[in-house]
Amino acid sequence: MAQVLEFKLPDLGEGLTEAEIVRWLVSVGDVVAVDQPVVEVETAKAMVEVPCPYGGVVTARYGEEGTELPVGAPLLTVAVGASDPADVSDTAPAPATAATPRAAAPAPAAAPAPGPTPARASASASASASASDETSGNVLVGYGTGAPAARRRRVRRAPLSASPAAPALVREPVNGAAGPVPVVSPLVRRLAREHGVDLRGLTGTGRDGLILRCDVEQAIHRGATQTPSAVSAPAPATAPAPVMAPTASPSPAPAPAAASPSARPGVTRVPLRGVRGAVADKLTRSRREIPDATCWVDADATELLAARRAMNAAGGAKISLLAVFARICTAALARHPELNSTVDLAAREIVRLPEVHLGFAAQTDRGLVVPVVRDAQARSAESLSAEFARLTEAGRSGTLTPGELTGGTFTLNNYGVFGVDGSTPIINHPEAAMLGIGRIVPKPWVHEGELAVRQVVQLSLTFDHRVCDGGTAGGFLRYVADCVEQPAVLLRTL
């Protein structure tokens, strides 16, 4: 007889606590193989195809496309031991083909009888033990059929109940009161704090009362819609009714003026989540914490372009212009290691890093991403070109892994591809500096004492003023400009 096992959204690593369902790859009634991808989700880091560790027939899916689920929430159920949908007609949950959008718990969680959840948990446990031949035993970032669920990093876990299916929570005292508040993630906690929502006054719609982002957003919306109506609301019982009537009647119009901006026609609300939300959080933190400054210089890139053409004409793999700038950048960081560092606020220390993990800004259909080239200081121009091309293609296809988007120590930003000359970018926290490259365009330039048309580029360096002063930043940028104008300068440092 087929036994139904529940597959939950696994821990996807890098401290991620939630993911959005982008596309279901299977439907209810489909037969899935062990480790077959069943859903495509988007996290704050990347798009991920999630494989199911069970083989059998899909009996239920939880969550429509666009639904955001916390780690540990049910994704789907699989009848293990069945090879045909007809074999699981008696074991499949009746109407649970999809959960309500943004709800992290399936329909049985709202049933009045408390029995089904422990029963299903025990059945899943026994089925997992008896159907080991139908599962892979593989582990994907802390989950698998042969290992218990892993703990999420950077988040303190505390079970809401004795149920093994209870998701993780963060305990936080609110308004000075003691006791745990079941919140699904720090992002939800911060959202509540920024909008003045008391978490203790909310009833979570997640499993075992877990407070989800949608609960906080609904509370914010209720507060926005109730504010204007409070002006014209009847007075409380303690105030005499005849006094309030003549006072409120002359001014019936304030309510429309105070209406929420989203109520106006044509207003569109775009959720800050996924990659866009991660970018917003990181840039906000950078602007809040880092006292940045920017210096810039124009450089004659005519000789650099000629040197690159000569290298590519010699045969072999083609070398990109970005790779040439990256090679110059790593040489400059070797001379000015202060800029390849980070600031430890807790210890009040500047931490200088020995390796250069070079991030580069890449615009994709999903927004701005910053893939990271590991150990860029040890790579040749050809190796850098190949890695830039690989990571750029992965960014456009949405297949970058979280590890390829984190750990950078310095960022190279080629905003010249947008047709602009200069910029004052925001530093990619927790790094200490970013080199910007503008477009290379022909301009009048004094060359060897005469006016000539040369290929000119504007270079800018945005740096954390805590790690160095203007002298160091200026020295770094001047060295980069010297290498651009006279590539032989770079050869002397190799």
Coordinates of C-alpha atoms in Angstrom, one line a residue:
M1 CA 0.0 0.0 0.0
A2 CA 1.3 3.5 -0.9
Q3 CA 2.3 5.7 2.0
V4 CA 2.1 9.5 1.7
L5 CA 5.2 11.5 2.7
E6 CA 5.4 15.2 3.1
F7 CA 8.3 17.1 1.5
K8 CA 9.0 20.5 3.1
L9 CA 10.9 23.5 1.7
P10 CA 14.5 22.7 2.6
D11 CA 17.1 25.0 4.0
L12 CA 18.7 26.5 0.9
G13 CA 21.8 27.8 2.7
E14 CA 23.4 31.2 3.2
G15 CA 21.0 32.0 6.1
L16 CA 18.0 32.2 3.8
T17 CA 14.7 31.8 5.6
E18 CA 12.2 32.0 2.8
A19 CA 11.7 31.5 -0.9
E20 CA 9.1 32.4 -3.5
I21 CA 7.6 29.7 -5.8
V22 CA 8.3 30.8 -9.4
R23 CA 7.2 27.7 -11.3
W24 CA 5.9 24.3 -10.5
L25 CA 7.6 21.6 -12.6
V26 CA 5.1 18.8 -11.6
S27 CA 1.3 18.6 -11.2
V28 CA -0.9 16.6 -8.8
G29 CA -1.1 13.1 -10.2
D30 CA 2.3 13.2 -11.8
V31 CA 4.8 10.4 -11.2
V32 CA 8.1 11.7 -10.0
A33 CA 11.5 9.9 -9.7
V34 CA 13.9 10.2 -6.8
D35 CA 15.8 13.5 -6.9
Q36 CA 13.7 14.9 -9.8
P37 CA 13.3 18.7 -9.7
V38 CA 9.7 19.5 -8.7
V39 CA 9.6 23.3 -8.2
E40 CA 11.6 26.3 -9.2
V41 CA 12.0 28.9 -6.3
E42 CA 13.6 32.3 -6.1
T43 CA 15.5 33.3 -3.0
A44 CA 17.2 36.5 -2.1
K45 CA 20.3 35.0 -3.8
A46 CA 19.4 33.1 -6.9
M47 CA 16.9 30.9 -8.7
V48 CA 17.0 27.3 -7.5
E49 CA 15.4 24.1 -8.8
V50 CA 14.4 22.0 -5.8
P51 CA 14.6 18.2 -6.2
C52 CA 12.3 15.9 -4.3
P53 CA 14.0 13.1 -2.4
Y54 CA 11.0 10.8 -2.7
G55 CA 9.8 8.8 -5.7
G56 CA 6.1 8.2 -6.3
V57 CA 2.9 10.0 -7.2
V58 CA 2.4 13.6 -6.3
T59 CA -0.8 13.8 -4.3
A60 CA -0.8 17.5 -3.2
R61 CA 1.0 20.8 -3.8
Y62 CA 1.1 23.6 -1.3
G63 CA 1.4 27.1 -2.7
E64 CA 0.6 28.8 -6.0
E65 CA 3.2 30.4 -8.2
G66 CA 4.1 33.7 -6.6
T67 CA 3.5 32.4 -3.1
E68 CA 6.3 33.0 -0.6
L69 CA 7.0 30.2 1.9
P70 CA 9.2 30.0 4.9
V71 CA 11.8 27.2 5.2
G72 CA 10.1 24.1 6.7
A73 CA 6.7 24.8 5.2
P74 CA 5.2 21.9 3.2
L75 CA 5.8 22.0 -0.6
L76 CA 4.1 18.8 -1.7
T77 CA 3.1 15.3 -0.7
V78 CA 4.2 12.1 -2.5
A79 CA 2.6 8.7 -2.3
V80 CA 5.7 6.5 -2.0
G81 CA 5.3 3.0 -3.4
A82 CA 2.7 3.9 -6.0
S83 CA 3.4 4.1 -9.7
D84 CA 0.0 5.2 -10.9
P85 CA -2.4 8.0 -9.7
A86 CA -5.2 5.4 -9.4
D87 CA -3.2 3.6 -6.7
V88 CA -3.3 6.6 -4.3
S89 CA -7.0 7.6 -4.5
D90 CA -7.5 6.5 -1.0
T91 CA -4.3 7.9 0.5
A92 CA -4.2 11.4 -1.1
P93 CA -5.5 14.3 0.9
A94 CA -8.8 15.4 -0.6
P95 CA -8.7 19.0 -1.7
A96 CA -5.1 20.0 -1.0
T97 CA -4.0 20.7 -4.6
A98 CA -2.8 24.1 -3.6
A99 CA -2.6 26.3 -0.6
T100 CA -3.9 29.9 -0.4
P101 CA -1.3 32.3 -1.7
R102 CA 1.2 33.5 0.9
A103 CA -0.1 30.9 3.4
A104 CA 2.6 28.7 4.8
A105 CA 0.4 26.0 6.2
P106 CA -1.9 23.4 4.4
A107 CA -5.6 23.1 4.9
P108 CA -5.4 20.5 7.7
A109 CA -3.7 23.0 9.9
A110 CA -7.0 24.9 10.2
A111 CA -9.1 21.9 11.0
P112 CA -10.7 21.9 14.5
A113 CA -9.5 18.4 15.4
P114 CA -5.9 18.4 16.5
G115 CA -5.3 14.8 15.6
P116 CA -4.3 14.8 11.9
T117 CA -1.0 16.6 12.2
P118 CA 0.6 14.2 14.7
A119 CA -0.9 11.3 12.9
R120 CA 0.5 12.4 9.6
A121 CA 3.9 13.2 11.1
S122 CA 4.1 9.7 12.6
A123 CA 2.9 8.1 9.4
S124 CA 5.6 10.0 7.5
A125 CA 8.3 8.9 9.9
S126 CA 7.3 5.3 9.6
A127 CA 6.9 5.5 5.9
S128 CA 10.4 7.1 5.6
A129 CA 11.9 4.2 7.4
S130 CA 10.0 1.5 5.5
A131 CA 10.4 3.0 2.0
S132 CA 14.2 3.7 2.1
D133 CA 14.5 2.1 -1.3
E134 CA 12.1 4.8 -2.8
T135 CA 14.3 7.7 -1.5
S136 CA 17.8 8.9 -2.5
G137 CA 19.4 9.6 0.9
N138 CA 21.0 12.6 -0.8
V139 CA 21.4 15.8 1.1
L140 CA 20.8 19.3 -0.5
V141 CA 22.1 22.0 1.8
G142 CA 21.1 20.3 5.0
Y143 CA 18.1 18.1 4.0
G144 CA 17.7 14.6 2.7
T145 CA 15.9 11.4 3.3
G146 CA 18.6 10.0 5.4
A147 CA 19.4 12.9 7.7
P148 CA 17.4 15.1 10.1
A149 CA 16.6 18.7 9.0
A150 CA 19.6 21.0 9.4
R151 CA 19.6 24.2 11.5
R152 CA 19.5 27.5 9.7
R153 CA 22.5 29.7 10.2
R154 CA 22.3 33.1 11.8
V155 CA 18.8 32.4 13.2
R156 CA 18.1 31.0 16.6
R157 CA 15.7 28.1 16.4
A158 CA 13.1 27.2 19.0
P159 CA 10.2 24.8 18.3
L160 CA 6.7 26.1 18.6
S161 CA 5.4 22.7 19.7
A162 CA 6.3 19.1 20.0
S163 CA 5.4 18.5 16.4
P164 CA 8.5 17.6 14.3
A165 CA 7.0 19.5 11.4
A166 CA 7.0 22.9 13.3
P167 CA 9.1 25.5 11.4
A168 CA 11.8 27.5 13.0
L169 CA 11.1 30.7 14.9
V170 CA 12.9 33.6 16.4
R171 CA 12.1 34.5 20.0
E172 CA 12.0 38.2 20.6
P173 CA 10.7 40.3 23.5
V174 CA 8.4 43.1 22.2
N175 CA 7.6 46.3 24.0
G176 CA 9.5 45.1 27.1
A177 CA 7.2 42.1 27.6
A178 CA 8.8 38.7 28.2
G179 CA 8.1 35.6 26.3
P180 CA 8.5 34.3 22.8
V181 CA 7.0 35.8 19.7
P182 CA 6.7 33.3 16.8
V183 CA 8.1 35.2 13.8
V184 CA 9.1 33.4 10.6
S185 CA 12.2 35.6 9.8
P186 CA 14.2 38.6 10.8
L187 CA 12.9 40.4 7.7
V188 CA 9.3 40.1 9.0
R189 CA 10.4 41.4 12.4
R190 CA 12.1 44.4 10.8
L191 CA 9.0 45.1 8.7
A192 CA 6.9 45.2 11.8
R193 CA 9.3 47.4 13.6
E194 CA 9.5 50.0 10.8
H195 CA 5.8 50.3 10.5
G196 CA 5.1 50.3 14.3
V197 CA 3.2 47.0 14.3
D198 CA 3.0 45.2 17.7
L199 CA 3.7 41.6 16.9
R200 CA 2.0 40.5 20.1
G201 CA -1.3 41.8 18.8
L202 CA -1.2 39.6 15.7
T203 CA -2.5 36.1 15.2
G204 CA -0.2 34.3 12.8
T205 CA -1.6 32.3 9.9
G206 CA 1.4 30.0 9.7
R207 CA 1.6 26.6 11.2
D208 CA 1.1 26.7 15.0
G209 CA 0.5 30.5 14.9
L210 CA 3.7 31.4 13.2
I211 CA 3.6 35.1 12.1
L212 CA 4.3 35.4 8.4
R213 CA 5.1 38.5 6.3
C214 CA 1.5 38.6 4.9
D215 CA 0.2 38.9 8.5
V216 CA 2.3 42.0 9.1
E217 CA 1.4 43.4 5.7
Q218 CA -2.2 43.0 6.4
A219 CA -1.8 44.7 9.8
I220 CA -0.1 47.6 8.0
H221 CA -2.9 47.8 5.5
R222 CA -5.5 47.8 8.2
G223 CA -3.7 50.6 10.0
A224 CA -3.6 52.7 6.8
T225 CA -7.3 52.2 6.0
Q226 CA -8.5 52.7 9.6
T227 CA -6.6 56.0 10.1
P228 CA -8.9 58.2 8.0
S229 CA -12.1 56.6 9.2
A230 CA -11.1 57.3 12.8
V231 CA -11.6 61.0 12.1
S232 CA -15.3 60.7 11.4
A233 CA -16.0 57.7 13.7
P234 CA -18.6 58.1 16.4
A235 CA -17.4 59.3 19.8
P236 CA -16.9 56.7 22.5
A237 CA -19.6 56.1 25.1
T238 CA -17.9 58.5 27.6
A239 CA -18.5 61.5 25.3
P240 CA -22.0 63.0 24.9
A241 CA -23.4 62.3 21.5
P242 CA -25.2 65.7 21.0
V243 CA -21.8 67.5 21.3
M244 CA -20.1 65.4 18.6
A245 CA -22.8 65.6 16.0
P246 CA -22.5 69.3 15.2
T247 CA -18.7 69.2 15.4
A248 CA -18.3 66.4 12.8
S249 CA -21.0 67.5 10.3
P250 CA -19.3 70.7 8.8
S251 CA -16.2 68.7 7.6
P252 CA -17.2 65.4 6.0
A253 CA -14.3 65.5 3.4
P254 CA -11.0 64.7 5.3
A255 CA -11.3 60.9 4.8
P256 CA -10.6 60.9 1.0
A257 CA -7.7 63.2 1.5
A258 CA -6.1 60.8 4.0
A259 CA -6.7 57.7 1.9
S260 CA -3.8 55.3 1.3
P261 CA -1.8 56.2 -1.9
S262 CA -2.3 52.7 -3.2
A263 CA -6.0 53.4 -3.4
R264 CA -5.6 55.9 -6.2
P265 CA -6.1 54.6 -9.8
G266 CA -3.0 53.7 -11.7
V267 CA -0.9 53.0 -8.6
T268 CA 1.2 49.8 -8.8
R269 CA 2.8 48.1 -5.8
V270 CA 5.9 46.0 -6.5
P271 CA 6.9 43.7 -3.7
L272 CA 10.6 44.1 -2.6
R273 CA 11.5 40.5 -2.4
G274 CA 13.8 38.0 -4.1
V275 CA 16.8 39.5 -5.7
R276 CA 15.3 43.1 -5.7
G277 CA 14.6 42.8 -2.0
A278 CA 18.2 41.6 -1.3
V279 CA 19.7 44.4 -3.3
A280 CA 17.5 47.0 -1.5
D281 CA 18.5 45.6 2.0
K282 CA 22.2 45.5 1.1
L283 CA 22.3 49.0 -0.4
T284 CA 20.3 50.5 2.5
R285 CA 22.7 49.0 5.0
S286 CA 25.8 50.2 3.0
R287 CA 24.4 53.7 2.9
R288 CA 23.6 53.6 6.6
E289 CA 26.9 52.2 7.8
I290 CA 29.7 53.2 5.4
P291 CA 31.0 56.8 5.3
D292 CA 31.9 56.6 1.6
A293 CA 33.8 59.1 -0.6
T294 CA 34.5 59.2 -4.3
C295 CA 37.4 60.4 -6.4
W296 CA 37.7 60.2 -10.2
V297 CA 40.1 60.9 -13.0
D298 CA 40.1 60.9 -16.8
A299 CA 42.6 58.7 -18.5
D300 CA 43.7 58.2 -22.1
A301 CA 42.9 54.6 -23.0
T302 CA 44.2 54.6 -26.5
E303 CA 47.3 52.6 -25.8
L304 CA 45.3 50.1 -23.6
L305 CA 42.9 49.4 -26.5
A306 CA 45.8 48.9 -28.8
A307 CA 47.5 46.5 -26.4
R308 CA 44.3 44.5 -26.1
R309 CA 43.9 44.3 -29.9
A310 CA 47.5 43.0 -30.2
M311 CA 46.9 40.3 -27.6
N312 CA 43.8 39.1 -29.3
A313 CA 45.5 39.2 -32.7
A314 CA 48.2 36.9 -31.4
G315 CA 45.8 34.0 -31.3
G316 CA 44.3 32.0 -28.4
A317 CA 41.3 32.8 -26.3
K318 CA 40.0 36.3 -26.7
I319 CA 40.6 38.7 -23.8
S320 CA 37.7 41.0 -22.8
L321 CA 38.2 44.6 -21.8
L322 CA 36.8 43.9 -18.4
A323 CA 39.4 41.2 -17.8
V324 CA 42.2 43.7 -18.7
F325 CA 40.8 46.2 -16.1
A326 CA 40.4 43.4 -13.6
R327 CA 44.1 42.5 -14.1
I328 CA 45.1 46.2 -13.5
C329 CA 42.8 46.3 -10.5
T330 CA 44.3 43.3 -8.7
A331 CA 47.8 44.8 -9.3
A332 CA 46.7 48.0 -7.8
L333 CA 45.2 46.2 -4.8
A334 CA 48.6 44.5 -4.2
R335 CA 50.1 48.0 -3.9
H336 CA 47.3 49.4 -1.8
P337 CA 45.9 46.4 0.3
E338 CA 44.0 48.8 2.6
L339 CA 41.2 48.8 -0.1
N340 CA 40.9 45.0 0.0
S341 CA 39.5 44.9 3.5
T342 CA 36.4 45.1 5.6
V343 CA 35.5 46.8 8.9
D344 CA 34.6 44.7 12.0
L345 CA 32.4 47.1 13.9
A346 CA 32.1 44.9 17.0
A347 CA 35.9 44.6 17.4
R348 CA 36.5 48.1 16.0
E349 CA 39.1 46.7 13.6
I350 CA 40.0 46.9 9.9
V351 CA 40.4 43.4 8.6
R352 CA 42.7 43.3 5.6
L353 CA 42.2 40.2 3.4
P354 CA 44.9 38.3 1.6
E355 CA 42.9 37.1 -1.4
V356 CA 41.0 39.3 -3.9
H357 CA 37.6 37.9 -4.6
L358 CA 36.5 40.3 -7.3
G359 CA 32.8 41.0 -7.8
F360 CA 31.6 42.6 -10.9
A361 CA 28.2 44.2 -11.5
A362 CA 26.0 42.5 -14.1
Q363 CA 22.6 43.7 -15.2
T364 CA 20.1 40.9 -15.9
D365 CA 16.4 40.5 -16.5
R366 CA 16.0 39.7 -12.8
G367 CA 17.9 42.9 -11.8
L368 CA 21.4 43.8 -10.8
V369 CA 23.6 40.9 -9.6
V370 CA 27.2 40.9 -8.5
P371 CA 28.9 37.5 -9.3
V372 CA 32.3 36.9 -7.6
V373 CA 35.5 35.7 -9.3
R374 CA 37.4 33.8 -6.7
D375 CA 41.2 34.4 -6.2
A376 CA 41.3 37.0 -9.0
Q377 CA 44.8 38.0 -8.0
A378 CA 46.1 34.6 -9.1
R379 CA 44.4 34.5 -12.5
S380 CA 45.7 35.5 -15.9
A381 CA 43.8 37.8 -18.3
E382 CA 42.6 34.7 -20.2
S383 CA 41.4 33.0 -17.1
L384 CA 39.6 36.2 -16.0
S385 CA 37.9 36.5 -19.4
A386 CA 36.6 32.9 -19.2
E387 CA 35.3 33.3 -15.7
F388 CA 33.6 36.6 -16.4
A389 CA 31.9 35.1 -19.4
R390 CA 30.7 32.0 -17.5
L391 CA 29.3 34.0 -14.5
T392 CA 27.6 36.5 -16.8
E393 CA 25.8 33.8 -18.7
A394 CA 24.8 32.1 -15.4
G395 CA 23.5 35.4 -14.2
R396 CA 21.4 35.9 -17.3
S397 CA 19.9 32.4 -17.1
G398 CA 19.3 32.7 -13.4
T399 CA 21.5 29.7 -12.5
L400 CA 24.0 31.5 -10.3
T401 CA 24.4 29.7 -6.9
P402 CA 24.4 31.6 -3.6
G403 CA 28.1 30.8 -3.3
E404 CA 28.8 32.6 -6.6
L405 CA 27.0 35.8 -5.4
T406 CA 28.7 36.1 -2.0
G407 CA 32.1 36.6 -0.4
G408 CA 33.4 39.4 -2.6
T409 CA 36.2 41.7 -1.3
F410 CA 36.3 44.3 -4.0
T411 CA 33.9 45.2 -6.8
L412 CA 34.5 46.3 -10.4
N413 CA 31.6 48.3 -11.9
N414 CA 31.6 48.8 -15.7
Y415 CA 28.8 51.3 -16.0
G416 CA 30.2 52.4 -19.4
V417 CA 28.0 49.7 -21.0
F418 CA 25.0 51.9 -20.2
G419 CA 26.5 54.8 -22.2
V420 CA 27.4 57.0 -19.2
D421 CA 30.7 58.6 -18.3
G422 CA 30.7 58.5 -14.5
S423 CA 28.9 57.5 -11.4
T424 CA 29.1 57.6 -7.6
P425 CA 28.0 54.1 -6.8
I426 CA 27.1 52.6 -3.4
I427 CA 29.7 50.3 -2.0
N428 CA 28.8 46.6 -2.0
H429 CA 28.6 46.0 1.8
P430 CA 30.7 44.7 3.6
E431 CA 33.5 45.6 1.1
A432 CA 35.5 48.8 1.4
A433 CA 35.8 50.0 -2.2
M434 CA 34.5 49.9 -5.8
L435 CA 36.2 50.9 -9.0
G436 CA 34.0 52.4 -11.7
I437 CA 34.7 52.4 -15.4
G438 CA 32.8 54.8 -17.7
R439 CA 32.4 54.6 -21.4
I440 CA 35.5 55.0 -23.6
V441 CA 34.8 57.7 -26.2
P442 CA 36.9 59.8 -28.6
K443 CA 37.7 63.2 -27.1
P444 CA 40.2 66.0 -27.8
W445 CA 43.3 65.4 -25.7
V446 CA 46.7 66.8 -25.4
H447 CA 49.1 64.0 -26.5
E448 CA 52.9 64.6 -26.6
G449 CA 52.4 68.3 -26.6
E450 CA 49.8 68.4 -29.4
L451 CA 46.0 68.4 -29.5
A452 CA 44.7 65.1 -30.8
V453 CA 41.6 62.9 -30.7
R454 CA 42.2 60.1 -28.2
Q455 CA 40.1 57.4 -26.6
V456 CA 39.3 58.7 -23.1
V457 CA 37.7 56.9 -20.1
Q458 CA 36.6 58.3 -16.8
L459 CA 37.6 56.2 -13.8
S460 CA 36.2 56.6 -10.3
L461 CA 36.9 55.0 -6.9
T462 CA 34.3 55.0 -4.2
F463 CA 35.9 54.0 -0.9
D464 CA 35.1 53.5 2.8
H465 CA 36.8 56.5 4.5
R466 CA 37.3 54.4 7.6
V467 CA 39.8 52.1 6.0
C468 CA 42.0 54.8 4.4
D469 CA 42.4 58.5 3.7
G470 CA 42.3 60.3 0.4
G471 CA 46.0 59.9 -0.2
T472 CA 45.7 56.1 -0.4
A473 CA 42.6 56.2 -2.5
G474 CA 44.2 58.8 -4.8
G475 CA 47.3 56.6 -5.1
F476 CA 45.3 53.6 -6.0
L477 CA 43.3 55.4 -8.7
R478 CA 46.4 57.1 -10.1
Y479 CA 48.1 53.8 -10.5
V480 CA 45.1 52.4 -12.3
A481 CA 45.1 55.4 -14.6
D482 CA 48.8 55.1 -15.3
C483 CA 48.3 51.4 -16.3
V484 CA 45.5 52.4 -18.6
E485 CA 47.5 55.1 -20.3
Q486 CA 50.8 53.1 -20.4
P487 CA 50.2 49.3 -20.2
A488 CA 53.9 48.8 -19.8
V489 CA 53.5 50.1 -16.2
L490 CA 51.6 47.0 -15.4
L491 CA 54.3 44.8 -16.9
R492 CA 56.8 46.2 -14.4
T493 CA 54.7 44.9 -11.5
L494 CA 54.3 41.3 -12.7

